């Protein structure tokens, strides 16, 4: 998994962002993008020395100013669940596609117009994409 | 052994292994590397921030860290066999923070006197607290 996709999964979770200047922003992640720009809500900003605090409803942090983020442990468990769910869904999708393709190509003897179309489509579908079966 | 992978691609070998990361601000983090990308942005799991003072160190548990790659000064795999071989003694978090505060107070006082001496001689002292030790 990529760090930025982990961040995407952490949307709606609380997190701590420390900027390069040492300020920390504690809040819930609303959104993030490919440059690590963040939108947070219910934010508490703490100065570098820990002496000053500001509270704001929303804030936007430019990715280039970030030093690091700390996110809650549950996010990584969510990621693992998401991965297994996605792999299962992909496997099911492939299985259904293969069944449909085989049905068209398996009955090779029939030369009906519709069937012929299926056969062509099925075999084309099987060979299509990037399945290198050398 | 796999063929040489250029740039940050080689880091993929390090995934799920314990690593030590030193940030540009001087902080030391130790955690299990879980994710990387081409900018060497890192995801560390079960991370601990280790503070060193003289011959002592203390570990502060920090959870999951997502470190932006440009802030990393040094990064390497921990040799689990020889990890505890050094002459460093582990102390509690409270103790190490206490020691650290004393040392920093002494250093700050020294810096303040240096800055004052420079200003008196017409020189501009450098920034009091450097965010970035490598700039």
mmCIF file of N, CA, C and O in Angstrom, chain A residues 32-83:
data_model
loop_
_atom_site.group_PDB
_atom_site.id
_atom_site.type_symbol
_atom_site.label_atom_id
_atom_site.label_comp_id
_atom_site.label_asym_id
_atom_site.label_seq_id
_atom_site.Cartn_x
_atom_site.Cartn_y
_atom_site.Cartn_z
ATOM 1 N N UNK A 32 -7.883 14.834 1.361
ATOM 2 C CA UNK A 32 -6.470 14.961 1.046
ATOM 3 C C UNK A 32 -6.294 14.714 -0.445
ATOM 4 O O UNK A 32 -7.192 14.185 -1.101
ATOM 5 N N UNK A 33 -5.123 15.087 -0.970
ATOM 6 C CA UNK A 33 -4.899 14.890 -2.398
ATOM 7 C C UNK A 33 -3.491 14.342 -2.647
ATOM 8 O O UNK A 33 -2.769 14.018 -1.703
ATOM 9 N N UNK A 34 -3.127 14.269 -3.917
ATOM 10 C CA UNK A 34 -1.854 13.651 -4.283
ATOM 11 C C UNK A 34 -0.643 14.434 -3.841
ATOM 12 O O UNK A 34 0.471 13.918 -3.894
ATOM 13 N N UNK A 35 -0.835 15.674 -3.449
ATOM 14 C CA UNK A 35 0.309 16.464 -2.975
ATOM 15 C C UNK A 35 0.365 16.498 -1.450
ATOM 16 O O UNK A 35 1.135 17.248 -0.890
ATOM 17 N N UNK A 36 -0.458 15.695 -0.816
ATOM 18 C CA UNK A 36 -0.540 15.635 0.640
ATOM 19 C C UNK A 36 -1.178 16.893 1.219
ATOM 20 O O UNK A 36 -1.071 17.123 2.432
ATOM 21 N N UNK A 37 -1.797 17.748 0.378
ATOM 22 C CA UNK A 37 -2.564 18.866 0.922
ATOM 23 C C UNK A 37 -3.713 18.281 1.725
ATOM 24 O O UNK A 37 -4.304 17.291 1.323
ATOM 25 N N UNK A 38 -4.026 18.904 2.884
ATOM 26 C CA UNK A 38 -5.047 18.337 3.753
ATOM 27 C C UNK A 38 -6.105 19.366 4.091
ATOM 28 O O UNK A 38 -5.819 20.554 4.205
ATOM 29 N N UNK A 39 -7.321 18.875 4.286
ATOM 30 C CA UNK A 39 -8.364 19.702 4.868
ATOM 31 C C UNK A 39 -8.778 19.032 6.169
ATOM 32 O O UNK A 39 -9.104 17.850 6.179
ATOM 33 N N UNK A 40 -8.708 19.783 7.264
ATOM 34 C CA UNK A 40 -9.049 19.234 8.565
ATOM 35 C C UNK A 40 -10.226 19.992 9.150
ATOM 36 O O UNK A 40 -10.435 21.167 8.846
ATOM 37 N N UNK A 41 -10.990 19.322 10.023
ATOM 38 C CA UNK A 41 -12.041 20.049 10.745
ATOM 39 C C UNK A 41 -11.874 19.842 12.238
ATOM 40 O O UNK A 41 -11.232 18.876 12.663
ATOM 41 N N UNK A 42 -12.466 20.783 13.009
ATOM 42 C CA UNK A 42 -12.345 20.755 14.483
ATOM 43 C C UNK A 42 -10.872 20.675 14.872
ATOM 44 O O UNK A 42 -10.417 19.705 15.468
ATOM 45 N N UNK A 43 -10.162 21.739 14.519
ATOM 46 C CA UNK A 43 -8.706 21.693 14.638
ATOM 47 C C UNK A 43 -8.216 22.457 15.857
ATOM 48 O O UNK A 43 -8.723 23.532 16.172
ATOM 49 N N UNK A 44 -7.224 21.882 16.508
ATOM 50 C CA UNK A 44 -6.524 22.629 17.558
ATOM 51 C C UNK A 44 -5.077 22.760 17.120
ATOM 52 O O UNK A 44 -4.388 21.757 16.918
ATOM 53 N N UNK A 45 -4.654 24.041 16.971
ATOM 54 C CA UNK A 45 -3.289 24.289 16.538
ATOM 55 C C UNK A 45 -2.458 24.631 17.763
ATOM 56 O O UNK A 45 -2.856 25.460 18.577
ATOM 57 N N UNK A 46 -1.330 23.989 17.909
ATOM 58 C CA UNK A 46 -0.446 24.244 19.043
ATOM 59 C C UNK A 46 0.856 24.799 18.516
ATOM 60 O O UNK A 46 1.410 24.268 17.555
ATOM 61 N N UNK A 47 1.338 25.848 19.147
ATOM 62 C CA UNK A 47 2.585 26.450 18.687
ATOM 63 C C UNK A 47 3.750 25.506 18.960
ATOM 64 O O UNK A 47 3.626 24.527 19.686
ATOM 65 N N UNK A 48 4.890 25.829 18.392
ATOM 66 C CA UNK A 48 6.071 24.984 18.484
ATOM 67 C C UNK A 48 6.496 24.713 19.928
ATOM 68 O O UNK A 48 6.854 23.599 20.280
ATOM 69 N N UNK A 49 6.448 25.770 20.772
ATOM 70 C CA UNK A 49 6.891 25.586 22.159
ATOM 71 C C UNK A 49 5.795 25.017 23.055
ATOM 72 O O UNK A 49 6.026 24.816 24.240
ATOM 73 N N UNK A 50 4.604 24.788 22.497
ATOM 74 C CA UNK A 50 3.522 24.208 23.288
ATOM 75 C C UNK A 50 2.834 25.208 24.202
ATOM 76 O O UNK A 50 2.077 24.833 25.092
ATOM 77 N N UNK A 51 3.107 26.508 23.991
ATOM 78 C CA UNK A 51 2.558 27.521 24.881
ATOM 79 C C UNK A 51 1.263 28.134 24.392
ATOM 80 O O UNK A 51 0.480 28.629 25.189
ATOM 81 N N UNK A 52 1.090 28.160 23.063
ATOM 82 C CA UNK A 52 -0.076 28.852 22.528
ATOM 83 C C UNK A 52 -0.982 27.889 21.791
ATOM 84 O O UNK A 52 -0.520 26.973 21.117
ATOM 85 N N UNK A 53 -2.280 28.099 21.926
ATOM 86 C CA UNK A 53 -3.263 27.221 21.294
ATOM 87 C C UNK A 53 -4.286 28.060 20.561
ATOM 88 O O UNK A 53 -4.681 29.118 20.998
ATOM 89 N N UNK A 54 -4.684 27.521 19.389
ATOM 90 C CA UNK A 54 -5.768 28.138 18.646
ATOM 91 C C UNK A 54 -6.754 27.039 18.275
ATOM 92 O O UNK A 54 -6.343 25.925 17.947
ATOM 93 N N UNK A 55 -8.033 27.391 18.274
ATOM 94 C CA UNK A 55 -9.022 26.411 17.832
ATOM 95 C C UNK A 55 -9.698 26.952 16.600
ATOM 96 O O UNK A 55 -10.042 28.128 16.528
ATOM 97 N N UNK A 56 -9.892 26.094 15.595
ATOM 98 C CA UNK A 56 -10.612 26.535 14.416
ATOM 99 C C UNK A 56 -11.495 25.416 13.902
ATOM 100 O O UNK A 56 -11.207 24.238 14.116
ATOM 101 N N UNK A 57 -12.574 25.815 13.235
ATOM 102 C CA UNK A 57 -13.510 24.813 12.721
ATOM 103 C C UNK A 57 -12.914 24.038 11.560
ATOM 104 O O UNK A 57 -13.090 22.836 11.454
ATOM 105 N N UNK A 58 -12.214 24.770 10.689
ATOM 106 C CA UNK A 58 -11.656 24.123 9.506
ATOM 107 C C UNK A 58 -10.287 24.680 9.244
ATOM 108 O O UNK A 58 -10.017 25.826 9.569
ATOM 109 N N UNK A 59 -9.432 23.877 8.640
ATOM 110 C CA UNK A 59 -8.201 24.462 8.165
ATOM 111 C C UNK A 59 -7.661 23.672 6.979
ATOM 112 O O UNK A 59 -8.035 22.513 6.773
ATOM 113 N N UNK A 60 -6.830 24.320 6.197
ATOM 114 C CA UNK A 60 -6.231 23.726 5.020
ATOM 115 C C UNK A 60 -4.708 23.749 5.214
ATOM 116 O O UNK A 60 -4.146 24.789 5.545
ATOM 117 N N UNK A 61 -4.094 22.598 5.040
ATOM 118 C CA UNK A 61 -2.642 22.524 5.200
ATOM 119 C C UNK A 61 -2.022 22.145 3.870
ATOM 120 O O UNK A 61 -2.387 21.122 3.272
ATOM 121 N N UNK A 62 -1.054 22.943 3.411
ATOM 122 C CA UNK A 62 -0.378 22.629 2.167
ATOM 123 C C UNK A 62 0.607 21.483 2.414
ATOM 124 O O UNK A 62 1.380 21.522 3.378
ATOM 125 N N UNK A 63 0.578 20.505 1.534
ATOM 126 C CA UNK A 63 1.387 19.307 1.732
ATOM 127 C C UNK A 63 2.861 19.582 1.907
ATOM 128 O O UNK A 63 3.535 18.933 2.716
ATOM 129 N N UNK A 64 3.376 20.582 1.174
ATOM 130 C CA UNK A 64 4.814 20.844 1.202
ATOM 131 C C UNK A 64 5.284 21.352 2.552
ATOM 132 O O UNK A 64 6.485 21.375 2.814
ATOM 133 N N UNK A 65 4.362 21.766 3.428
ATOM 134 C CA UNK A 65 4.779 22.281 4.735
ATOM 135 C C UNK A 65 4.779 21.212 5.809
ATOM 136 O O UNK A 65 5.141 21.478 6.954
ATOM 137 N N UNK A 66 4.391 19.993 5.428
ATOM 138 C CA UNK A 66 4.235 18.947 6.441
ATOM 139 C C UNK A 66 5.559 18.258 6.736
ATOM 140 O O UNK A 66 6.333 17.955 5.828
ATOM 141 N N UNK A 67 5.796 18.012 8.013
ATOM 142 C CA UNK A 67 6.942 17.194 8.411
ATOM 143 C C UNK A 67 6.492 15.736 8.522
ATOM 144 O O UNK A 67 7.064 14.847 7.913
ATOM 145 N N UNK A 68 5.436 15.511 9.353
ATOM 146 C CA UNK A 68 4.898 14.160 9.443
ATOM 147 C C UNK A 68 3.472 14.203 9.947
ATOM 148 O O UNK A 68 2.980 15.241 10.394
ATOM 149 N N UNK A 69 2.803 13.050 9.854
ATOM 150 C CA UNK A 69 1.450 12.900 10.388
ATOM 151 C C UNK A 69 1.442 11.705 11.321
ATOM 152 O O UNK A 69 2.119 10.711 11.067
ATOM 153 N N UNK A 70 0.638 11.814 12.372
ATOM 154 C CA UNK A 70 0.425 10.639 13.227
ATOM 155 C C UNK A 70 -1.038 10.287 13.127
ATOM 156 O O UNK A 70 -1.894 11.146 13.315
ATOM 157 N N UNK A 71 -1.300 9.028 12.816
ATOM 158 C CA UNK A 71 -2.691 8.612 12.657
ATOM 159 C C UNK A 71 -2.998 7.485 13.631
ATOM 160 O O UNK A 71 -2.083 6.775 14.063
ATOM 161 N N UNK A 72 -4.280 7.286 13.988
ATOM 162 C CA UNK A 72 -4.636 6.255 14.969
ATOM 163 C C UNK A 72 -4.391 4.845 14.424
ATOM 164 O O UNK A 72 -4.465 4.614 13.221
ATOM 165 N N UNK A 73 -4.111 3.931 15.340
ATOM 166 C CA UNK A 73 -3.776 2.556 14.953
ATOM 167 C C UNK A 73 -4.862 1.863 14.154
ATOM 168 O O UNK A 73 -4.567 1.026 13.300
ATOM 169 N N UNK A 74 -6.115 2.210 14.414
ATOM 170 C CA UNK A 74 -7.213 1.496 13.741
ATOM 171 C C UNK A 74 -7.173 1.674 12.224
ATOM 172 O O UNK A 74 -7.680 0.827 11.485
ATOM 173 N N UNK A 75 -6.539 2.756 11.752
ATOM 174 C CA UNK A 75 -6.525 3.003 10.306
ATOM 175 C C UNK A 75 -5.796 1.886 9.574
ATOM 176 O O UNK A 75 -6.222 1.455 8.501
ATOM 177 N N UNK A 76 -4.707 1.401 10.159
ATOM 178 C CA UNK A 76 -3.944 0.361 9.469
ATOM 179 C C UNK A 76 -4.734 -0.945 9.443
ATOM 180 O O UNK A 76 -4.654 -1.692 8.463
ATOM 181 N N UNK A 77 -5.526 -1.214 10.486
ATOM 182 C CA UNK A 77 -6.375 -2.419 10.461
ATOM 183 C C UNK A 77 -7.438 -2.275 9.388
ATOM 184 O O UNK A 77 -7.748 -3.229 8.680
ATOM 185 N N UNK A 78 -7.979 -1.052 9.239
ATOM 186 C CA UNK A 78 -8.982 -0.799 8.199
ATOM 187 C C UNK A 78 -8.399 -1.065 6.827
ATOM 188 O O UNK A 78 -9.068 -1.620 5.963
ATOM 189 N N UNK A 79 -7.149 -0.672 6.641
ATOM 190 C CA UNK A 79 -6.505 -0.856 5.350
ATOM 191 C C UNK A 79 -6.414 -2.331 5.019
ATOM 192 O O UNK A 79 -6.724 -2.749 3.904
ATOM 193 N N UNK A 80 -6.005 -3.145 6.006
ATOM 194 C CA UNK A 80 -5.870 -4.582 5.751
ATOM 195 C C UNK A 80 -7.222 -5.179 5.376
ATOM 196 O O UNK A 80 -7.309 -5.975 4.454
ATOM 197 N N UNK A 81 -8.290 -4.734 6.077
ATOM 198 C CA UNK A 81 -9.624 -5.248 5.755
ATOM 199 C C UNK A 81 -10.023 -4.847 4.352
ATOM 200 O O UNK A 81 -10.552 -5.650 3.598
ATOM 201 N N UNK A 82 -9.736 -3.565 4.008
ATOM 202 C CA UNK A 82 -10.077 -3.075 2.680
ATOM 203 C C UNK A 82 -9.380 -3.886 1.616
ATOM 204 O O UNK A 82 -9.970 -4.233 0.593
ATOM 205 N N UNK A 83 -8.097 -4.188 1.841
ATOM 206 C CA UNK A 83 -7.326 -4.950 0.857
ATOM 207 C C UNK A 83 -7.934 -6.314 0.620
ATOM 208 O O UNK A 83 -8.120 -6.724 -0.525
#
